[in-house]
Amino acid sequence: MTKQHQSWFAIVVNFFSHIKIMIWPIILGLFNIKNDGVIFLPLIVLGMFVVFIGSAWIQWLFFTFEFDDNELSVKQGIFNKKQVHVPFERIQTISRTMPFYYQPFQSVRLQIDTSGQGKPEVVFDALSLTQADILEQKRRSAQNKKAAVAEIRSKQSISELRYHVTNRDLMLYAVTSLSGLGGFLALFTLWTQIDDLLPKHLKATFTNFVNHQSVIVLSSLIVIGLLIGIVVGFFRIYNQYFDFKILHEDNHLVISRGLLARKSVQLKFSRIQAVQLRQTLLRRMVKLMNANVLLSASRDQDDKTTVLIPVVSNQKVTTTLRKVLGVDDFDIKQWQPSAIKAAAWYQVRFSLLRIATMIVVLSGVLRVWLPKFWDWHNILLGILITLVVAVFLILKNTMTIKDQKIGYHESVIYLQRSNGLTKEGYFITRDKIQGVNTHGMFTLTTKKATHLDIIVRDDNGGHMIHLRYVPEETIQNINKWLLL
């Protein structure tokens, strides 16, 4: 084995990583620099540049790796040395990211995940394309030698395209995500956090500007901010899932996506624990949903979920899943009663009793400790707010029970739940279910019902699927199905 370094472009990447960490202290320091200190500004900037580029070069120099046909060995660190040995046959996922500024230098960012780790075992900041291809080939060769009859999926043909998002579908996904609203709120939260750190003269200038504007102007500024947030959110989603496609490669799924930063992830079929269908309230109105997969072992740290299909119509979801995964386990043949007849009433009653208790307690506190707020204006406002909340809870909890479904066939169970706003459906094979829990107050016994939790593995923990007021007969049938 011969020791190798990453691409020299890793020095540039590490240099800008150091700047990114220090950017806020640098900016705040420049704002607060005194007039007599301006003459030293070029020397300060030059000194920081030398320190950062030197640190990046040392980091690159002391990061070495070597490999043979069986394992990858990585050494890094100067004083706190770290050495990692990764057998190729143990690698669960290789993720490669290629931002647009990496492309001229033919480099990629590579993450290697192994079974049972909470984060990537090895991260290469900038590996040449040749080095990345060799590592992936070594991993593929080592794991193909271990392939046996016990493999869950039969060997697929090399690089067989199974799914490719269309531009129309991608635009629908971006429009219905409304992530721009979250971006606007995030910017507002960030402003409140750094407001105390800004120089007083900047805060005074901004406050003076706001105080001299009319309500119409301020409202217009807020609307413009929201529109900018929506446009930015749209582009973020479009950039993230541009040219999203899935290929079958041996016993792996290869998922690639991205416009400015091209990203590729290899997933073993055996890591898939469940397929999750997700539909927000807005997407329910236009009859669209997306499909994710819950995975065992570590997941990509940049994504909370692993997207399998960004957007698909309700009618085409099962046929698309069959095509993508190459299995026919999505036709549910036996549906079970998912809730007792009065379940919606019980759910609504419980929710209203809980909010009523909170109102009584809050009213008592206001009456005793804040009597000045106890006038007829505030009482009327409280009644109006209570009525709006009550209507919302009635609709939300009614939808929660209405959306609930349970069904199964030979080896797959389908569970559907909702919180009234977002609906989720799960396809889970029998052998992937980690546990089944039932619970509820003693009053449920007389109703011949119980609450049901199905547990599946997700990342290095568990994902719990909650179902409410499930008939005891359905629970007994599920237990019998699990024992088949």
Short mmCIF file of N, CA and C in Angstrom, two decimals, residues 139-307:
data_model
loop_
_atom_site.label_atom_id
_atom_site.label_comp_id
_atom_site.label_asym_id
_atom_site.label_seq_id
_atom_site.Cartn_x
_atom_site.Cartn_y
_atom_site.Cartn_z
N ARG A 139 -14.66 -1.01 -3.04
CA ARG A 139 -15.80 -1.36 -2.18
C ARG A 139 -16.76 -2.30 -2.89
N ARG A 140 -17.05 -2.00 -4.15
CA ARG A 140 -18.00 -2.82 -4.91
C ARG A 140 -17.45 -4.24 -5.10
N SER A 141 -16.17 -4.35 -5.41
CA SER A 141 -15.56 -5.67 -5.62
C SER A 141 -15.57 -6.49 -4.34
N ALA A 142 -15.23 -5.84 -3.20
CA ALA A 142 -15.18 -6.56 -1.93
C ALA A 142 -16.56 -7.05 -1.52
N GLN A 143 -17.60 -6.25 -1.76
CA GLN A 143 -18.94 -6.65 -1.34
C GLN A 143 -19.57 -7.64 -2.29
N ASN A 144 -19.20 -7.59 -3.56
CA ASN A 144 -19.71 -8.59 -4.50
C ASN A 144 -19.18 -9.98 -4.18
N LYS A 145 -17.97 -10.04 -3.62
CA LYS A 145 -17.43 -11.34 -3.23
C LYS A 145 -18.23 -11.96 -2.09
N LYS A 146 -18.86 -11.08 -1.26
CA LYS A 146 -19.62 -11.55 -0.12
C LYS A 146 -21.09 -11.83 -0.46
N ALA A 147 -21.49 -11.45 -1.67
CA ALA A 147 -22.89 -11.66 -2.05
C ALA A 147 -23.21 -13.15 -2.05
N ALA A 148 -24.36 -13.51 -1.48
CA ALA A 148 -24.75 -14.92 -1.35
C ALA A 148 -26.24 -15.05 -1.56
N VAL A 149 -26.73 -16.26 -1.40
CA VAL A 149 -28.15 -16.54 -1.60
C VAL A 149 -29.00 -15.77 -0.59
N ALA A 150 -28.44 -15.44 0.56
CA ALA A 150 -29.19 -14.76 1.62
C ALA A 150 -29.44 -13.29 1.33
N GLU A 151 -28.85 -12.76 0.29
CA GLU A 151 -29.04 -11.35 -0.04
C GLU A 151 -30.52 -11.09 -0.28
N ILE A 152 -31.06 -10.00 0.30
CA ILE A 152 -32.50 -9.72 0.24
C ILE A 152 -32.96 -9.46 -1.18
N ARG A 153 -32.19 -8.75 -1.96
CA ARG A 153 -32.56 -8.46 -3.34
C ARG A 153 -31.60 -9.20 -4.28
N SER A 154 -32.15 -9.73 -5.33
CA SER A 154 -31.32 -10.40 -6.32
C SER A 154 -30.48 -9.36 -7.05
N LYS A 155 -29.39 -9.80 -7.61
CA LYS A 155 -28.45 -8.89 -8.26
C LYS A 155 -29.09 -8.22 -9.48
N GLN A 156 -29.00 -6.91 -9.53
CA GLN A 156 -29.58 -6.15 -10.62
C GLN A 156 -28.52 -5.88 -11.68
N SER A 157 -28.99 -5.51 -12.86
CA SER A 157 -28.05 -5.18 -13.93
C SER A 157 -27.35 -3.87 -13.59
N ILE A 158 -26.13 -3.70 -14.08
CA ILE A 158 -25.33 -2.53 -13.75
C ILE A 158 -25.96 -1.27 -14.34
N SER A 159 -26.05 -0.22 -13.51
CA SER A 159 -26.48 1.11 -13.93
C SER A 159 -27.79 1.08 -14.70
N GLU A 160 -28.79 0.46 -14.12
CA GLU A 160 -30.11 0.42 -14.73
C GLU A 160 -30.96 1.55 -14.17
N LEU A 161 -31.34 2.51 -15.03
CA LEU A 161 -32.10 3.67 -14.59
C LEU A 161 -33.52 3.25 -14.20
N ARG A 162 -33.94 3.63 -12.98
CA ARG A 162 -35.27 3.27 -12.49
C ARG A 162 -36.17 4.48 -12.28
N TYR A 163 -35.59 5.64 -12.09
CA TYR A 163 -36.42 6.83 -11.86
C TYR A 163 -35.63 8.07 -12.24
N HIS A 164 -36.31 9.01 -12.89
CA HIS A 164 -35.69 10.28 -13.27
C HIS A 164 -36.76 11.35 -13.15
N VAL A 165 -36.57 12.31 -12.26
CA VAL A 165 -37.59 13.34 -12.04
C VAL A 165 -37.70 14.24 -13.27
N THR A 166 -38.92 14.60 -13.62
CA THR A 166 -39.13 15.54 -14.72
C THR A 166 -39.05 16.96 -14.19
N ASN A 167 -38.81 17.90 -15.09
CA ASN A 167 -38.71 19.30 -14.68
C ASN A 167 -40.04 19.80 -14.13
N ARG A 168 -41.14 19.33 -14.69
CA ARG A 168 -42.47 19.74 -14.21
C ARG A 168 -42.69 19.25 -12.78
N ASP A 169 -42.38 17.97 -12.53
CA ASP A 169 -42.56 17.42 -11.19
C ASP A 169 -41.68 18.15 -10.17
N LEU A 170 -40.46 18.47 -10.58
CA LEU A 170 -39.54 19.15 -9.67
C LEU A 170 -40.04 20.54 -9.31
N MET A 171 -40.59 21.25 -10.27
CA MET A 171 -41.13 22.58 -10.01
C MET A 171 -42.35 22.49 -9.10
N LEU A 172 -43.17 21.46 -9.27
CA LEU A 172 -44.32 21.25 -8.38
C LEU A 172 -43.85 20.99 -6.96
N TYR A 173 -42.81 20.18 -6.84
CA TYR A 173 -42.25 19.87 -5.51
C TYR A 173 -41.74 21.14 -4.84
N ALA A 174 -41.04 21.98 -5.60
CA ALA A 174 -40.48 23.22 -5.03
C ALA A 174 -41.58 24.20 -4.65
N VAL A 175 -42.61 24.32 -5.49
CA VAL A 175 -43.68 25.27 -5.22
C VAL A 175 -44.49 24.85 -3.99
N THR A 176 -44.77 23.55 -3.85
CA THR A 176 -45.62 23.07 -2.75
C THR A 176 -44.86 22.85 -1.45
N SER A 177 -43.56 23.05 -1.45
CA SER A 177 -42.80 22.86 -0.21
C SER A 177 -42.92 24.06 0.73
N LEU A 178 -43.10 25.27 0.14
CA LEU A 178 -43.19 26.51 0.93
C LEU A 178 -42.03 26.67 1.91
N SER A 179 -40.87 26.18 1.53
CA SER A 179 -39.71 26.29 2.42
C SER A 179 -39.25 27.73 2.57
N GLY A 180 -39.68 28.60 1.65
CA GLY A 180 -39.29 29.99 1.76
C GLY A 180 -39.83 30.66 3.00
N LEU A 181 -41.02 30.24 3.46
CA LEU A 181 -41.57 30.80 4.69
C LEU A 181 -40.68 30.47 5.87
N GLY A 182 -40.18 29.24 5.89
CA GLY A 182 -39.26 28.85 6.95
C GLY A 182 -37.98 29.65 6.88
N GLY A 183 -37.50 29.92 5.65
CA GLY A 183 -36.30 30.73 5.49
C GLY A 183 -36.49 32.15 5.99
N PHE A 184 -37.69 32.72 5.75
CA PHE A 184 -37.98 34.07 6.23
C PHE A 184 -37.98 34.11 7.76
N LEU A 185 -38.61 33.11 8.39
CA LEU A 185 -38.62 33.04 9.85
C LEU A 185 -37.23 32.82 10.41
N ALA A 186 -36.41 32.01 9.70
CA ALA A 186 -35.04 31.78 10.15
C ALA A 186 -34.22 33.07 10.12
N LEU A 187 -34.41 33.87 9.06
CA LEU A 187 -33.70 35.14 8.97
C LEU A 187 -34.13 36.10 10.09
N PHE A 188 -35.44 36.10 10.37
CA PHE A 188 -35.94 36.95 11.45
C PHE A 188 -35.36 36.52 12.80
N THR A 189 -35.31 35.20 13.03
CA THR A 189 -34.73 34.68 14.28
C THR A 189 -33.25 35.03 14.38
N LEU A 190 -32.53 34.90 13.24
CA LEU A 190 -31.11 35.24 13.24
C LEU A 190 -30.90 36.72 13.56
N TRP A 191 -31.77 37.58 13.02
CA TRP A 191 -31.64 39.01 13.29
C TRP A 191 -31.80 39.30 14.78
N THR A 192 -32.79 38.67 15.42
CA THR A 192 -33.01 38.89 16.86
C THR A 192 -31.83 38.39 17.67
N GLN A 193 -31.10 37.39 17.17
CA GLN A 193 -29.98 36.84 17.93
C GLN A 193 -28.74 37.74 17.84
N ILE A 194 -28.53 38.36 16.65
CA ILE A 194 -27.31 39.16 16.48
C ILE A 194 -27.56 40.64 16.74
N ASP A 195 -28.83 40.98 17.03
CA ASP A 195 -29.16 42.40 17.23
C ASP A 195 -28.33 43.02 18.36
N ASP A 196 -28.14 42.28 19.43
CA ASP A 196 -27.38 42.80 20.58
C ASP A 196 -25.89 42.91 20.30
N LEU A 197 -25.41 42.24 19.25
CA LEU A 197 -23.98 42.26 18.95
C LEU A 197 -23.60 43.40 18.00
N LEU A 198 -24.59 44.01 17.35
CA LEU A 198 -24.29 45.05 16.37
C LEU A 198 -23.89 46.35 17.07
N PRO A 199 -23.07 47.16 16.40
CA PRO A 199 -22.70 48.47 16.97
C PRO A 199 -23.93 49.35 17.18
N LYS A 200 -23.87 50.23 18.17
CA LYS A 200 -25.02 51.05 18.53
C LYS A 200 -25.45 51.98 17.40
N HIS A 201 -24.48 52.52 16.63
CA HIS A 201 -24.86 53.46 15.58
C HIS A 201 -25.64 52.78 14.46
N LEU A 202 -25.33 51.51 14.17
CA LEU A 202 -26.10 50.78 13.16
C LEU A 202 -27.51 50.49 13.65
N LYS A 203 -27.63 50.10 14.92
CA LYS A 203 -28.95 49.83 15.49
C LYS A 203 -29.79 51.11 15.52
N ALA A 204 -29.16 52.22 15.86
CA ALA A 204 -29.89 53.49 15.91
C ALA A 204 -30.38 53.89 14.53
N THR A 205 -29.54 53.71 13.51
CA THR A 205 -29.92 54.05 12.14
C THR A 205 -31.11 53.20 11.69
N PHE A 206 -31.08 51.91 11.98
CA PHE A 206 -32.16 51.02 11.57
C PHE A 206 -33.46 51.37 12.31
N THR A 207 -33.35 51.62 13.62
CA THR A 207 -34.53 51.96 14.41
C THR A 207 -35.15 53.26 13.93
N ASN A 208 -34.33 54.23 13.60
CA ASN A 208 -34.82 55.52 13.09
C ASN A 208 -35.54 55.35 11.76
N PHE A 209 -35.01 54.49 10.90
CA PHE A 209 -35.64 54.23 9.60
C PHE A 209 -37.03 53.62 9.79
N VAL A 210 -37.13 52.61 10.68
CA VAL A 210 -38.41 51.93 10.91
C VAL A 210 -39.44 52.87 11.50
N ASN A 211 -39.02 53.71 12.45
CA ASN A 211 -39.96 54.60 13.14
C ASN A 211 -40.55 55.67 12.23
N HIS A 212 -39.88 55.97 11.13
CA HIS A 212 -40.35 57.03 10.23
C HIS A 212 -41.09 56.48 9.02
N GLN A 213 -41.42 55.20 9.03
CA GLN A 213 -42.15 54.62 7.91
C GLN A 213 -43.61 54.40 8.28
N SER A 214 -44.48 54.49 7.28
CA SER A 214 -45.91 54.26 7.49
C SER A 214 -46.20 52.77 7.57
N VAL A 215 -47.40 52.43 8.01
CA VAL A 215 -47.81 51.03 8.11
C VAL A 215 -47.81 50.38 6.73
N ILE A 216 -48.22 51.12 5.71
CA ILE A 216 -48.26 50.56 4.35
C ILE A 216 -46.85 50.20 3.87
N VAL A 217 -45.89 51.11 4.14
CA VAL A 217 -44.51 50.84 3.71
C VAL A 217 -43.95 49.62 4.44
N LEU A 218 -44.18 49.56 5.76
CA LEU A 218 -43.67 48.43 6.54
C LEU A 218 -44.32 47.13 6.09
N SER A 219 -45.63 47.17 5.81
CA SER A 219 -46.33 45.97 5.32
C SER A 219 -45.77 45.55 3.97
N SER A 220 -45.48 46.54 3.12
CA SER A 220 -44.91 46.23 1.80
C SER A 220 -43.54 45.57 1.94
N LEU A 221 -42.74 46.08 2.88
CA LEU A 221 -41.42 45.49 3.11
C LEU A 221 -41.53 44.04 3.59
N ILE A 222 -42.50 43.78 4.47
CA ILE A 222 -42.70 42.41 4.95
C ILE A 222 -43.12 41.49 3.80
N VAL A 223 -44.05 41.98 2.95
CA VAL A 223 -44.50 41.17 1.80
C VAL A 223 -43.34 40.90 0.85
N ILE A 224 -42.52 41.94 0.61
CA ILE A 224 -41.35 41.75 -0.27
C ILE A 224 -40.40 40.73 0.34
N GLY A 225 -40.20 40.81 1.68
CA GLY A 225 -39.34 39.82 2.35
C GLY A 225 -39.88 38.41 2.21
N LEU A 226 -41.20 38.26 2.34
CA LEU A 226 -41.81 36.93 2.18
C LEU A 226 -41.63 36.42 0.75
N LEU A 227 -41.83 37.29 -0.23
CA LEU A 227 -41.67 36.88 -1.63
C LEU A 227 -40.23 36.46 -1.91
N ILE A 228 -39.28 37.25 -1.37
CA ILE A 228 -37.87 36.88 -1.55
C ILE A 228 -37.59 35.54 -0.90
N GLY A 229 -38.16 35.33 0.31
CA GLY A 229 -37.97 34.05 0.99
C GLY A 229 -38.53 32.88 0.18
N ILE A 230 -39.72 33.07 -0.42
CA ILE A 230 -40.34 32.01 -1.22
C ILE A 230 -39.50 31.71 -2.46
N VAL A 231 -39.00 32.78 -3.11
CA VAL A 231 -38.17 32.58 -4.31
C VAL A 231 -36.88 31.86 -3.95
N VAL A 232 -36.25 32.28 -2.84
CA VAL A 232 -35.01 31.63 -2.40
C VAL A 232 -35.28 30.17 -2.03
N GLY A 233 -36.40 29.92 -1.34
CA GLY A 233 -36.76 28.55 -0.99
C GLY A 233 -37.01 27.70 -2.21
N PHE A 234 -37.68 28.28 -3.21
CA PHE A 234 -37.93 27.56 -4.47
C PHE A 234 -36.62 27.17 -5.13
N PHE A 235 -35.68 28.13 -5.23
CA PHE A 235 -34.41 27.82 -5.87
C PHE A 235 -33.61 26.80 -5.07
N ARG A 236 -33.69 26.88 -3.72
CA ARG A 236 -32.95 25.92 -2.90
C ARG A 236 -33.42 24.49 -3.17
N ILE A 237 -34.75 24.29 -3.22
CA ILE A 237 -35.29 22.96 -3.50
C ILE A 237 -34.95 22.53 -4.92
N TYR A 238 -35.11 23.46 -5.87
CA TYR A 238 -34.83 23.13 -7.27
C TYR A 238 -33.37 22.76 -7.46
N ASN A 239 -32.47 23.52 -6.81
CA ASN A 239 -31.04 23.23 -6.89
C ASN A 239 -30.70 21.90 -6.23
N GLN A 240 -31.36 21.59 -5.11
CA GLN A 240 -31.05 20.38 -4.36
C GLN A 240 -31.45 19.11 -5.10
N TYR A 241 -32.61 19.13 -5.78
CA TYR A 241 -33.13 17.92 -6.41
C TYR A 241 -33.12 17.97 -7.94
N PHE A 242 -32.37 18.90 -8.51
CA PHE A 242 -32.25 18.97 -9.97
C PHE A 242 -31.64 17.68 -10.52
N ASP A 243 -32.22 17.20 -11.60
CA ASP A 243 -31.73 15.97 -12.27
C ASP A 243 -31.67 14.80 -11.28
N PHE A 244 -32.68 14.70 -10.42
CA PHE A 244 -32.75 13.61 -9.44
C PHE A 244 -33.03 12.31 -10.17
N LYS A 245 -32.14 11.33 -9.98
CA LYS A 245 -32.35 10.04 -10.63
C LYS A 245 -31.84 8.91 -9.76
N ILE A 246 -32.44 7.74 -9.98
CA ILE A 246 -32.09 6.55 -9.20
C ILE A 246 -31.70 5.44 -10.17
N LEU A 247 -30.56 4.82 -9.92
CA LEU A 247 -30.10 3.69 -10.72
C LEU A 247 -29.92 2.47 -9.82
N HIS A 248 -30.13 1.30 -10.39
CA HIS A 248 -29.79 0.05 -9.71
C HIS A 248 -28.39 -0.36 -10.14
N GLU A 249 -27.56 -0.63 -9.15
CA GLU A 249 -26.18 -1.02 -9.44
C GLU A 249 -25.82 -2.16 -8.51
N ASP A 250 -25.78 -3.39 -9.03
CA ASP A 250 -25.61 -4.59 -8.22
C ASP A 250 -26.72 -4.62 -7.16
N ASN A 251 -26.37 -4.70 -5.88
CA ASN A 251 -27.37 -4.74 -4.81
C ASN A 251 -27.50 -3.38 -4.11
N HIS A 252 -27.31 -2.33 -4.87
CA HIS A 252 -27.36 -0.98 -4.32
C HIS A 252 -28.32 -0.10 -5.12
N LEU A 253 -28.83 0.92 -4.43
CA LEU A 253 -29.47 2.04 -5.10
C LEU A 253 -28.46 3.17 -5.20
N VAL A 254 -28.33 3.76 -6.35
CA VAL A 254 -27.46 4.92 -6.53
C VAL A 254 -28.35 6.12 -6.80
N ILE A 255 -28.37 7.06 -5.84
CA ILE A 255 -29.20 8.25 -5.94
C ILE A 255 -28.30 9.44 -6.21
N SER A 256 -28.55 10.15 -7.29
CA SER A 256 -27.75 11.33 -7.63
C SER A 256 -28.69 12.51 -7.87
N ARG A 257 -28.22 13.71 -7.48
CA ARG A 257 -29.05 14.91 -7.60
C ARG A 257 -28.18 16.14 -7.46
N GLY A 258 -28.73 17.30 -7.82
CA GLY A 258 -28.06 18.56 -7.57
C GLY A 258 -27.72 19.33 -8.82
N LEU A 259 -27.86 20.65 -8.76
CA LEU A 259 -27.51 21.52 -9.87
C LEU A 259 -26.14 22.15 -9.65
N LEU A 260 -26.03 23.01 -8.64
CA LEU A 260 -24.74 23.65 -8.36
C LEU A 260 -23.78 22.71 -7.66
N ALA A 261 -24.31 21.80 -6.84
CA ALA A 261 -23.49 20.81 -6.15
C ALA A 261 -24.06 19.43 -6.45
N ARG A 262 -23.39 18.71 -7.33
CA ARG A 262 -23.86 17.38 -7.72
C ARG A 262 -23.52 16.38 -6.61
N LYS A 263 -24.51 15.62 -6.17
CA LYS A 263 -24.33 14.69 -5.06
C LYS A 263 -24.78 13.31 -5.46
N SER A 264 -24.03 12.30 -5.02
CA SER A 264 -24.36 10.91 -5.34
C SER A 264 -24.24 10.07 -4.07
N VAL A 265 -25.25 9.22 -3.81
CA VAL A 265 -25.28 8.37 -2.62
C VAL A 265 -25.57 6.93 -3.04
N GLN A 266 -24.80 5.99 -2.51
CA GLN A 266 -25.03 4.57 -2.75
C GLN A 266 -25.62 3.94 -1.49
N LEU A 267 -26.77 3.28 -1.64
CA LEU A 267 -27.45 2.65 -0.50
C LEU A 267 -27.66 1.17 -0.78
N LYS A 268 -27.31 0.33 0.19
CA LYS A 268 -27.60 -1.09 0.06
C LYS A 268 -29.10 -1.32 0.30
N PHE A 269 -29.68 -2.23 -0.48
CA PHE A 269 -31.09 -2.54 -0.30
C PHE A 269 -31.38 -3.02 1.12
N SER A 270 -30.45 -3.75 1.71
CA SER A 270 -30.67 -4.34 3.03
C SER A 270 -30.78 -3.28 4.13
N ARG A 271 -30.35 -2.04 3.86
CA ARG A 271 -30.45 -0.97 4.86
C ARG A 271 -31.84 -0.37 4.93
N ILE A 272 -32.66 -0.58 3.92
CA ILE A 272 -34.00 0.02 3.90
C ILE A 272 -34.89 -0.68 4.92
N GLN A 273 -35.38 0.09 5.89
CA GLN A 273 -36.23 -0.45 6.95
C GLN A 273 -37.71 -0.22 6.66
N ALA A 274 -38.04 0.85 6.00
CA ALA A 274 -39.43 1.16 5.68
C ALA A 274 -39.47 2.22 4.60
N VAL A 275 -40.57 2.23 3.85
CA VAL A 275 -40.82 3.28 2.87
C VAL A 275 -41.90 4.19 3.45
N GLN A 276 -41.60 5.46 3.53
CA GLN A 276 -42.52 6.43 4.11
C GLN A 276 -43.10 7.33 3.03
N LEU A 277 -44.42 7.34 2.92
CA LEU A 277 -45.13 8.27 2.04
C LEU A 277 -45.55 9.47 2.88
N ARG A 278 -45.27 10.67 2.40
CA ARG A 278 -45.57 11.86 3.19
C ARG A 278 -46.34 12.87 2.33
N GLN A 279 -47.37 13.44 2.94
CA GLN A 279 -48.23 14.37 2.21
C GLN A 279 -48.64 15.51 3.14
N THR A 280 -48.14 16.70 2.87
CA THR A 280 -48.54 17.87 3.64
C THR A 280 -49.94 18.30 3.23
N LEU A 281 -50.51 19.23 4.00
CA LEU A 281 -51.86 19.69 3.73
C LEU A 281 -51.96 20.33 2.35
N LEU A 282 -50.96 21.11 1.96
CA LEU A 282 -50.98 21.75 0.64
C LEU A 282 -50.88 20.71 -0.46
N ARG A 283 -50.00 19.73 -0.30
CA ARG A 283 -49.86 18.69 -1.33
C ARG A 283 -51.09 17.78 -1.38
N ARG A 284 -51.79 17.65 -0.26
CA ARG A 284 -53.02 16.86 -0.28
C ARG A 284 -54.06 17.54 -1.16
N MET A 285 -54.08 18.85 -1.16
CA MET A 285 -55.05 19.60 -1.96
C MET A 285 -54.81 19.39 -3.45
N VAL A 286 -53.54 19.22 -3.85
CA VAL A 286 -53.22 19.03 -5.27
C VAL A 286 -52.92 17.56 -5.58
N LYS A 287 -53.18 16.65 -4.61
CA LYS A 287 -53.06 15.21 -4.77
C LYS A 287 -51.64 14.78 -5.16
N LEU A 288 -50.67 15.31 -4.43
CA LEU A 288 -49.28 14.95 -4.63
C LEU A 288 -48.67 14.48 -3.31
N MET A 289 -47.63 13.66 -3.36
CA MET A 289 -46.92 13.23 -2.17
C MET A 289 -45.48 12.94 -2.54
N ASN A 290 -44.65 12.74 -1.52
CA ASN A 290 -43.27 12.32 -1.76
C ASN A 290 -43.00 11.05 -0.95
N ALA A 291 -42.00 10.29 -1.37
CA ALA A 291 -41.65 9.02 -0.72
C ALA A 291 -40.23 9.10 -0.20
N ASN A 292 -40.06 8.72 1.07
CA ASN A 292 -38.74 8.66 1.70
C ASN A 292 -38.47 7.23 2.15
N VAL A 293 -37.23 6.95 2.53
CA VAL A 293 -36.91 5.65 3.11
C VAL A 293 -36.26 5.86 4.47
N LEU A 294 -36.64 5.01 5.43
CA LEU A 294 -35.97 4.96 6.72
C LEU A 294 -34.86 3.95 6.62
N LEU A 295 -33.66 4.34 7.05
CA LEU A 295 -32.48 3.50 6.87
C LEU A 295 -31.88 3.10 8.21
N SER A 296 -31.27 1.94 8.23
CA SER A 296 -30.49 1.54 9.40
C SER A 296 -29.11 2.18 9.31
N ALA A 297 -28.37 2.16 10.42
CA ALA A 297 -27.03 2.74 10.52
C ALA A 297 -27.09 4.23 10.25
N SER A 298 -25.92 4.83 10.03
CA SER A 298 -25.86 6.28 9.94
C SER A 298 -26.47 6.78 8.66
N ARG A 299 -27.00 7.99 8.76
CA ARG A 299 -27.62 8.63 7.61
C ARG A 299 -26.80 9.86 7.25
N ASP A 300 -26.98 10.29 6.01
CA ASP A 300 -26.31 11.51 5.57
C ASP A 300 -26.62 12.64 6.55
N GLN A 301 -25.60 13.27 7.09
CA GLN A 301 -25.80 14.30 8.10
C GLN A 301 -26.45 15.55 7.53
N ASP A 302 -26.44 15.72 6.21
CA ASP A 302 -27.03 16.92 5.61
C ASP A 302 -28.53 16.79 5.41
N ASP A 303 -29.08 15.59 5.53
CA ASP A 303 -30.49 15.36 5.27
C ASP A 303 -31.14 14.70 6.47
N LYS A 304 -32.31 15.21 6.86
CA LYS A 304 -33.04 14.58 7.95
C LYS A 304 -33.71 13.29 7.48
N THR A 305 -34.07 13.25 6.22
CA THR A 305 -34.65 12.04 5.64
C THR A 305 -33.98 11.78 4.30
N THR A 306 -34.03 10.52 3.88
CA THR A 306 -33.48 10.15 2.58
C THR A 306 -34.63 10.10 1.58
N VAL A 307 -34.66 11.03 0.65
CA VAL A 307 -35.75 11.13 -0.31
C VAL A 307 -35.57 10.06 -1.38
#
